[in-house]
Short mmCIF file of C-alpha atoms in Angstrom, two decimals:
data_model
loop_
_atom_site.label_atom_id
_atom_site.label_comp_id
_atom_site.label_asym_id
_atom_site.label_seq_id
_atom_site.Cartn_x
_atom_site.Cartn_y
_atom_site.Cartn_z
CA MET N 1334 73.83 16.80 -18.11
CA VAL N 1335 73.78 16.37 -14.26
CA LEU N 1336 76.97 18.42 -14.12
CA SER N 1337 75.62 21.18 -16.40
CA SER N 1338 72.15 21.39 -14.78
CA SER N 1339 73.32 21.32 -11.19
CA SER N 1340 76.51 23.40 -11.09
CA VAL N 1341 74.91 26.78 -10.59
CA GLU N 1342 72.64 25.81 -7.73
CA SER N 1343 75.53 23.88 -6.11
CA LEU N 1344 77.55 27.07 -6.10
CA GLN N 1345 74.63 28.99 -4.72
CA ALA N 1346 74.39 26.50 -1.85
CA GLY N 1347 78.03 27.00 -1.08
CA ASP N 1348 79.16 23.64 -2.50
CA SER N 1349 81.50 22.72 -5.22
CA PRO N 1350 80.00 23.05 -8.74
CA PHE N 1351 80.92 19.40 -9.17
CA ALA N 1352 79.03 18.24 -6.04
CA ALA N 1353 75.98 16.64 -7.70
CA PHE N 1354 78.10 15.39 -10.55
CA THR N 1355 80.65 13.70 -8.28
CA SER N 1356 77.88 12.03 -6.27
CA GLN N 1357 76.19 10.76 -9.43
CA LEU N 1358 79.57 9.52 -10.76
CA LEU N 1359 80.19 7.59 -7.62
CA PHE N 1360 76.86 5.81 -7.81
CA ALA N 1361 77.53 5.04 -11.48
CA VAL N 1362 80.81 3.54 -10.49
CA LEU N 1363 78.92 1.41 -7.96
CA GLY N 1364 76.00 0.55 -10.25
CA LEU N 1365 77.90 -0.49 -13.39
CA PRO N 1366 79.82 -3.43 -11.77
CA LEU N 1367 76.61 -4.49 -10.04
CA ALA N 1368 74.90 -4.50 -13.41
CA TYR N 1369 77.74 -6.53 -14.96
CA ALA N 1370 77.63 -8.97 -12.08
CA ALA N 1371 73.85 -9.29 -12.34
CA SER N 1372 74.14 -10.02 -16.09
CA ARG N 1373 76.29 -13.11 -15.24
CA VAL N 1374 73.86 -14.56 -12.65
CA PRO N 1375 71.94 -17.66 -13.87
CA VAL N 1376 68.22 -17.37 -14.26
CA ARG N 1377 67.64 -20.09 -11.64
CA VAL N 1378 69.42 -17.86 -9.02
CA TRP N 1379 67.01 -14.98 -9.77
CA LYS N 1380 64.15 -17.37 -9.25
CA ALA N 1381 65.56 -18.41 -5.85
CA LEU N 1382 66.04 -14.80 -4.80
CA ALA N 1383 62.41 -13.75 -5.48
CA TRP N 1384 60.97 -14.22 -1.99
CA PRO N 1385 63.98 -12.90 -0.09
CA ALA N 1386 64.18 -9.90 -2.44
CA VAL N 1387 60.57 -8.83 -1.95
CA GLY N 1388 60.80 -9.49 1.80
CA LEU N 1389 63.87 -7.22 2.10
CA ALA N 1390 62.19 -4.58 -0.06
CA ALA N 1391 59.19 -4.55 2.26
CA VAL N 1392 61.36 -4.24 5.38
CA LEU N 1393 63.39 -1.39 3.88
CA GLN N 1394 60.15 0.37 2.92
CA LEU N 1395 58.87 -0.01 6.42
CA LEU N 1396 62.01 1.67 7.75
CA VAL N 1397 60.95 5.02 6.10
CA PHE N 1398 58.37 5.19 8.87
CA SER N 1399 60.98 4.61 11.62
CA PRO N 1400 63.27 7.27 13.15
CA LEU N 1401 65.65 6.44 10.29
CA GLY N 1402 63.17 7.72 7.75
CA ASP N 1403 62.92 11.29 6.41
CA GLU N 1404 60.49 13.30 4.40
CA VAL N 1405 61.52 15.12 1.20
CA GLY N 1406 59.15 17.32 -0.72
CA GLY N 1407 56.16 16.02 1.15
CA ASN N 1408 57.01 12.37 0.45
CA ARG N 1409 58.35 10.10 3.14
CA ASN N 1410 60.41 7.72 1.05
CA TRP N 1411 64.01 8.02 2.33
CA ILE N 1412 66.11 6.41 5.05
CA TYR N 1413 69.29 7.82 6.42
CA VAL N 1414 71.99 5.84 8.23
CA GLY N 1415 75.30 7.43 9.18
CA GLY N 1416 75.18 10.06 6.47
CA PHE N 1417 74.19 7.59 3.80
CA SER N 1418 70.75 7.93 2.16
CA LEU N 1419 68.69 5.29 0.42
CA GLN N 1420 65.35 5.38 -1.41
CA PRO N 1421 63.92 1.83 -0.86
CA SER N 1422 61.04 2.25 -3.33
CA GLU N 1423 63.56 2.26 -6.23
CA PHE N 1424 64.77 -1.31 -5.28
CA ALA N 1425 61.29 -2.38 -4.56
CA LYS N 1426 60.45 -2.02 -8.24
CA LEU N 1427 63.03 -4.59 -9.22
CA ALA N 1428 62.22 -6.88 -6.32
CA LEU N 1429 58.52 -6.86 -7.28
CA ALA N 1430 59.34 -7.60 -10.93
CA VAL N 1431 61.43 -10.63 -9.95
CA TRP N 1432 58.90 -11.87 -7.38
CA LEU N 1433 55.96 -11.48 -9.79
CA GLY N 1434 57.84 -13.50 -12.38
CA ALA N 1435 58.55 -16.37 -10.03
CA VAL N 1436 55.02 -16.48 -8.54
CA LEU N 1437 52.99 -15.93 -11.71
CA VAL N 1438 54.90 -18.48 -13.75
CA ARG N 1439 54.51 -21.13 -11.04
CA LYS N 1440 50.76 -20.51 -11.02
CA ALA N 1441 50.43 -20.13 -14.82
CA PRO N 1442 47.85 -22.90 -15.35
CA LEU N 1443 45.59 -21.29 -12.65
CA LEU N 1444 45.74 -17.61 -13.70
CA ARG N 1445 42.28 -17.70 -15.36
CA ASP N 1446 40.84 -18.09 -11.86
CA TRP N 1447 40.82 -14.66 -10.17
CA LYS N 1448 41.33 -16.21 -6.76
CA HIS N 1449 44.72 -17.57 -7.82
CA VAL N 1450 45.69 -14.13 -9.12
CA ALA N 1451 44.61 -12.37 -5.99
CA VAL N 1452 46.60 -14.75 -3.70
CA PRO N 1453 49.44 -13.96 -3.13
CA VAL N 1454 49.67 -11.05 -5.57
CA VAL N 1455 47.28 -8.76 -3.73
CA PRO N 1456 48.70 -9.15 -0.16
CA VAL N 1457 52.36 -9.12 -1.28
CA ALA N 1458 52.56 -6.79 -4.32
CA GLY N 1459 49.61 -4.75 -2.96
CA GLY N 1460 51.35 -4.55 0.46
CA VAL N 1461 54.60 -3.16 -1.02
CA LEU N 1462 52.61 -0.73 -3.21
CA GLY N 1463 50.57 0.28 -0.11
CA LEU N 1464 53.79 1.09 1.81
CA VAL N 1465 54.96 3.35 -1.08
CA LEU N 1466 51.60 5.15 -1.18
CA LEU N 1467 51.57 5.44 2.61
CA GLY N 1468 54.61 7.65 2.27
CA HIS N 1469 52.51 9.91 0.01
CA ASP N 1470 54.74 9.15 -3.04
CA LEU N 1471 52.04 8.85 -5.71
CA GLY N 1472 54.54 9.24 -8.64
CA THR N 1473 56.60 6.29 -7.54
CA GLY N 1474 53.37 4.42 -6.69
CA MET N 1475 52.17 4.84 -10.23
CA VAL N 1476 55.37 3.37 -11.61
CA VAL N 1477 55.06 0.38 -9.24
CA MET N 1478 51.48 -0.05 -10.66
CA LEU N 1479 52.97 -0.15 -14.14
CA VAL N 1480 55.37 -2.92 -13.07
CA ILE N 1481 52.56 -4.97 -11.56
CA ALA N 1482 50.29 -4.48 -14.58
CA ALA N 1483 52.95 -5.36 -17.10
CA ALA N 1484 53.93 -8.54 -15.27
CA LEU N 1485 50.35 -9.70 -14.95
CA TRP N 1486 49.63 -9.02 -18.60
CA VAL N 1487 52.70 -10.85 -19.98
CA ALA N 1488 52.11 -13.70 -17.52
CA GLY N 1489 48.77 -14.28 -19.29
CA VAL N 1490 46.19 -12.91 -16.82
CA PRO N 1491 42.98 -12.31 -18.68
CA ALA N 1492 42.01 -8.63 -19.21
CA LYS N 1493 38.68 -9.15 -17.43
CA ILE N 1494 40.46 -10.18 -14.27
CA LEU N 1495 42.86 -7.18 -14.53
CA LEU N 1496 39.86 -4.82 -14.74
CA LEU N 1497 38.94 -5.15 -11.05
CA PRO N 1498 42.40 -4.37 -9.61
CA ALA N 1499 42.87 -1.61 -12.17
CA THR N 1500 39.62 -0.01 -10.99
CA ALA N 1501 40.67 -0.32 -7.37
CA LEU N 1502 44.10 1.27 -7.99
CA ALA N 1503 42.48 4.11 -9.92
CA ALA N 1504 40.18 4.61 -6.96
CA VAL N 1505 43.11 4.71 -4.53
CA ALA N 1506 44.95 7.21 -6.77
CA THR N 1507 41.82 9.40 -6.98
CA VAL N 1508 41.46 9.43 -3.18
CA MET N 1509 45.14 10.43 -2.82
CA VAL N 1510 44.64 13.28 -5.26
CA LEU N 1511 41.35 14.45 -3.63
CA THR N 1512 42.85 14.48 -0.20
CA SER N 1513 46.02 16.42 -1.22
CA PRO N 1514 45.59 20.16 -1.81
CA ASN N 1515 48.95 20.15 -3.63
CA ARG N 1516 47.93 17.48 -6.08
CA MET N 1517 44.49 19.09 -6.62
CA THR N 1518 46.21 22.36 -7.40
CA ARG N 1519 48.51 20.68 -9.91
CA ILE N 1520 45.64 18.96 -11.74
CA GLY N 1521 43.55 22.18 -11.64
CA ASP N 1522 46.43 24.10 -13.05
CA PHE N 1523 46.90 21.47 -15.80
CA LEU N 1524 43.28 21.53 -16.81
CA SER N 1525 42.82 25.26 -16.49
CA GLY N 1526 43.42 27.46 -19.51
CA GLU N 1527 44.29 30.42 -17.26
CA CYS N 1528 47.13 28.95 -15.20
CA ASP N 1529 49.41 31.59 -13.67
CA PRO N 1530 52.94 31.14 -15.09
CA GLN N 1531 54.26 32.93 -11.98
CA GLY N 1532 52.25 30.62 -9.67
CA GLY N 1533 51.05 27.08 -10.07
CA CYS N 1534 52.38 26.72 -13.61
CA TYR N 1535 55.77 28.27 -12.85
CA GLN N 1536 57.78 25.02 -13.15
CA SER N 1537 56.01 23.72 -16.23
CA ALA N 1538 56.17 27.15 -17.95
CA HIS N 1539 59.96 27.36 -17.44
CA GLY N 1540 60.38 23.77 -18.54
CA LEU N 1541 58.69 24.64 -21.89
CA MET N 1542 60.74 27.84 -22.10
CA ALA N 1543 63.87 25.81 -21.88
CA LEU N 1544 62.71 23.44 -24.59
CA ALA N 1545 61.65 26.30 -26.86
CA GLY N 1546 64.88 28.25 -26.20
CA GLY N 1547 66.98 25.41 -27.44
CA GLY N 1548 65.53 25.31 -30.92
CA VAL N 1549 66.69 22.52 -33.24
CA THR N 1550 70.37 22.32 -32.31
CA GLY N 1551 70.45 23.82 -28.77
CA LEU N 1552 72.41 26.60 -27.11
CA GLY N 1553 75.37 24.34 -26.48
CA LEU N 1554 76.57 22.27 -23.55
CA GLY N 1555 76.63 24.37 -20.37
CA SER N 1556 74.81 27.25 -21.90
CA SER N 1557 71.39 26.78 -20.35
CA ARG N 1558 69.71 29.91 -19.02
CA GLU N 1559 66.94 28.18 -17.05
CA LYS N 1560 69.41 26.35 -14.85
CA TRP N 1561 70.25 29.73 -13.28
CA SER N 1562 67.63 29.09 -10.50
CA TYR N 1563 64.72 29.71 -12.82
CA LEU N 1564 63.70 26.07 -13.34
CA PRO N 1565 63.10 24.06 -10.12
CA GLU N 1566 64.51 20.54 -10.09
CA ALA N 1567 66.60 21.20 -13.23
CA HIS N 1568 68.96 18.37 -12.53
CA ASN N 1569 66.25 15.96 -11.45
CA ASP N 1570 62.65 15.76 -12.60
CA PHE N 1571 63.13 18.45 -15.29
CA ILE N 1572 66.53 17.56 -16.64
CA PHE N 1573 64.87 16.74 -20.02
CA SER N 1574 64.15 20.47 -20.38
CA ILE N 1575 67.87 21.24 -19.92
CA ILE N 1576 68.74 18.61 -22.54
CA GLY N 1577 66.35 20.36 -24.89
CA GLU N 1578 67.77 23.80 -24.14
CA GLU N 1579 71.45 22.86 -24.49
CA LEU N 1580 71.24 20.11 -27.14
CA GLY N 1581 68.01 21.20 -28.85
CA LEU N 1582 65.39 19.06 -30.57
CA LEU N 1583 68.13 16.77 -31.80
CA GLY N 1584 69.21 16.04 -28.24
CA THR N 1585 65.71 15.28 -27.01
CA LEU N 1586 65.03 13.06 -30.03
CA LEU N 1587 68.19 11.19 -29.27
CA VAL N 1588 67.03 10.54 -25.70
CA LEU N 1589 63.63 9.30 -27.11
CA VAL N 1590 65.36 7.05 -29.62
CA LEU N 1591 67.61 5.53 -26.93
CA PHE N 1592 64.59 4.70 -24.79
CA GLY N 1593 62.91 3.29 -27.88
CA ALA N 1594 66.02 1.13 -28.48
CA LEU N 1595 65.85 -0.10 -24.82
CA ALA N 1596 62.11 -0.99 -25.35
CA VAL N 1597 63.04 -2.93 -28.50
CA GLY N 1598 65.67 -4.83 -26.67
CA CYS N 1599 63.30 -5.75 -23.86
CA MET N 1600 60.55 -6.78 -26.29
CA ARG N 1601 63.08 -8.97 -28.02
CA VAL N 1602 63.76 -10.89 -24.80
CA ILE N 1603 60.10 -11.16 -24.09
CA ARG N 1604 59.32 -12.49 -27.58
CA ARG N 1605 62.32 -14.84 -27.95
CA HIS N 1606 63.09 -16.21 -24.53
CA GLU N 1607 61.98 -19.75 -23.74
CA ASP N 1608 61.60 -19.21 -19.95
CA PRO N 1609 58.33 -17.47 -19.00
CA PHE N 1610 59.99 -16.25 -15.84
CA ALA N 1611 62.47 -14.18 -17.89
CA MET N 1612 59.61 -12.89 -20.04
CA VAL N 1613 57.53 -11.65 -17.06
CA VAL N 1614 60.50 -10.08 -15.22
CA THR N 1615 61.66 -8.34 -18.39
CA ALA N 1616 58.18 -6.93 -18.89
CA GLY N 1617 58.19 -5.47 -15.40
CA VAL N 1618 61.64 -3.85 -15.82
CA MET N 1619 60.63 -2.50 -19.17
CA ALA N 1620 57.48 -0.96 -17.79
CA TRP N 1621 59.46 0.54 -14.99
CA VAL N 1622 62.34 2.08 -16.94
CA VAL N 1623 60.69 2.91 -20.29
CA GLY N 1624 57.33 3.72 -18.79
CA GLN N 1625 58.80 6.00 -16.19
CA GLY N 1626 60.93 7.69 -18.87
CA LEU N 1627 57.83 8.34 -21.02
CA VAL N 1628 55.90 9.73 -18.08
CA ASN N 1629 58.77 12.06 -17.18
CA MET N 1630 59.02 13.42 -20.76
CA ALA N 1631 55.18 13.81 -20.92
CA VAL N 1632 55.31 15.89 -17.76
CA VAL N 1633 58.02 18.13 -19.19
CA LEU N 1634 56.18 18.56 -22.45
CA GLY N 1635 53.02 19.51 -20.51
CA LEU N 1636 51.02 16.52 -21.72
CA VAL N 1637 50.14 15.37 -18.16
CA PRO N 1638 50.13 17.10 -14.79
CA VAL N 1639 53.37 17.46 -12.94
CA ILE N 1640 54.32 14.13 -11.33
CA GLY N 1641 57.47 13.79 -9.33
CA VAL N 1642 59.32 11.07 -11.16
CA PRO N 1643 62.86 11.38 -12.52
CA LEU N 1644 64.16 10.47 -16.00
CA PRO N 1645 65.77 7.00 -15.59
CA LEU N 1646 69.54 6.81 -16.18
CA VAL N 1647 69.69 10.64 -16.72
CA SER N 1648 68.29 12.49 -13.70
CA ALA N 1649 70.35 12.93 -10.54
CA GLY N 1650 69.65 10.36 -7.89
CA GLY N 1651 71.94 7.64 -6.60
CA SER N 1652 69.35 5.05 -5.49
CA ALA N 1653 67.48 5.38 -8.78
CA LEU N 1654 70.59 5.01 -10.87
CA VAL N 1655 71.92 1.96 -8.99
CA ALA N 1656 68.54 0.21 -8.97
CA THR N 1657 67.94 0.90 -12.69
CA LEU N 1658 71.38 -0.41 -13.66
CA LEU N 1659 70.84 -3.46 -11.56
CA GLY N 1660 67.45 -4.04 -13.21
CA LEU N 1661 69.01 -3.78 -16.66
CA GLY N 1662 71.70 -6.18 -15.57
CA VAL N 1663 68.99 -8.73 -14.74
CA VAL N 1664 67.48 -8.28 -18.20
CA LEU N 1665 70.99 -8.76 -19.75
CA SER N 1666 71.29 -12.07 -17.82
CA PHE N 1667 68.10 -13.19 -19.54
CA ALA N 1668 69.36 -11.95 -22.98
CA ARG N 1669 72.49 -14.03 -22.63
CA THR N 1670 70.34 -17.18 -22.45
CA GLU N 1671 67.87 -16.52 -25.23
CA PRO N 1672 67.93 -18.92 -28.27
CA GLY N 1673 71.30 -18.63 -30.10
CA ALA N 1674 72.95 -16.42 -27.54
CA PRO N 1675 75.04 -18.86 -25.41
CA ALA N 1676 76.75 -20.44 -28.49
CA LEU N 1677 77.56 -17.09 -29.99
CA LEU N 1678 78.77 -15.58 -26.72
CA ALA N 1679 81.25 -18.46 -26.47
CA THR N 1680 82.87 -17.51 -29.79
CA ARG N 1681 85.48 -14.89 -30.26
CA ALA N 1682 83.60 -12.98 -32.96
CA GLY N 1683 83.12 -9.25 -32.69
CA VAL N 1684 80.24 -7.77 -30.77
CA VAL N 1685 78.43 -6.58 -33.96
CA ARG N 1686 78.82 -9.96 -35.72
CA ARG N 1687 77.62 -11.85 -32.61
CA SER N 1688 74.57 -9.59 -32.24
CA LEU N 1689 73.61 -10.05 -35.93
CA VAL N 1690 73.95 -13.79 -35.77
CA VAL N 1691 71.95 -14.02 -32.57
CA ALA N 1692 69.29 -11.86 -34.17
CA ALA N 1693 69.07 -14.25 -37.07
CA ALA N 1694 68.83 -17.34 -34.82
CA PRO N 1695 65.46 -19.05 -35.31
CA LEU N 1696 62.87 -18.91 -32.57
CA SER N 1697 62.01 -22.15 -30.81
CA ARG N 1698 58.51 -23.38 -31.28
CA ARG N 1699 57.63 -22.41 -27.69
CA SER N 1700 58.98 -18.92 -28.08
CA ALA N 1701 57.29 -18.44 -31.42
#
């Protein structure tokens, strides 16, 4: 889909029609071995890496404000070194999920006291979130908020304690919207029934045109009309529209089903695993990948105002792809140690048979 949605604009820019596709393929070739390696890392190692990971994430996020940093689309969230670019906020999502798992599980008996939730969650997780928001990237900041909220919830923090930070974060997001003419325009266009399809609603209107034009079965791979420089960010934030145009309703439903299957897999690990650390980290990764995917699709469908977040595992973006694959590798490492999995993985049975037997394995009393 990256190849199909980007080829026309790549040619228009004087590049090869395979430019974006080749870049994405290279990052996939890098990310898949990293995911495989991460899936073989013992849980205890992830616990040990929690503090170094969040520390490195904070340092990298600080670098976006150095001479190495760069601003793209009004958001300062990139660093460039020797022709290589990196979006630190993508890796910060995973680092925060792992760190929150390690810290919250260690303080589990004390989480009903708001002071033990506030320290060190507010200065560390809030600090990383603050650095992301300082770069004016509200979309990524909202995904980071999802990661933090999911981890706190699964760790067992009472809802009444979560209410205060949720209110504070909502207030911060409101201030960022009110102080940004661009965001205010987007929300005004979304709420207005008279939005100009040639003005503020141009991108949303063409996204919906692409979805409508595909019908049930689509126009066929490579046959999109909107990718001919009509739909901005066709290979990135609005790639779901191109999927709908070329593969139709069936293609979009397939994407939705796949995200649903990923959510079911994550929920399985949360429900069955005996280690609370694995449960909390998996919740954070699930909120990040599945939550961001649902937000992206909601934007394309016009259910929420336009928010600049890509569709995980589908949209173009090297940092996002590698970070997401690495995060799923971490979850796979937990899945390999859930009840029944180690014994079955040691056998030579087929993948389907092993999966069915693991699924039938009884929950331990603690997991149940």
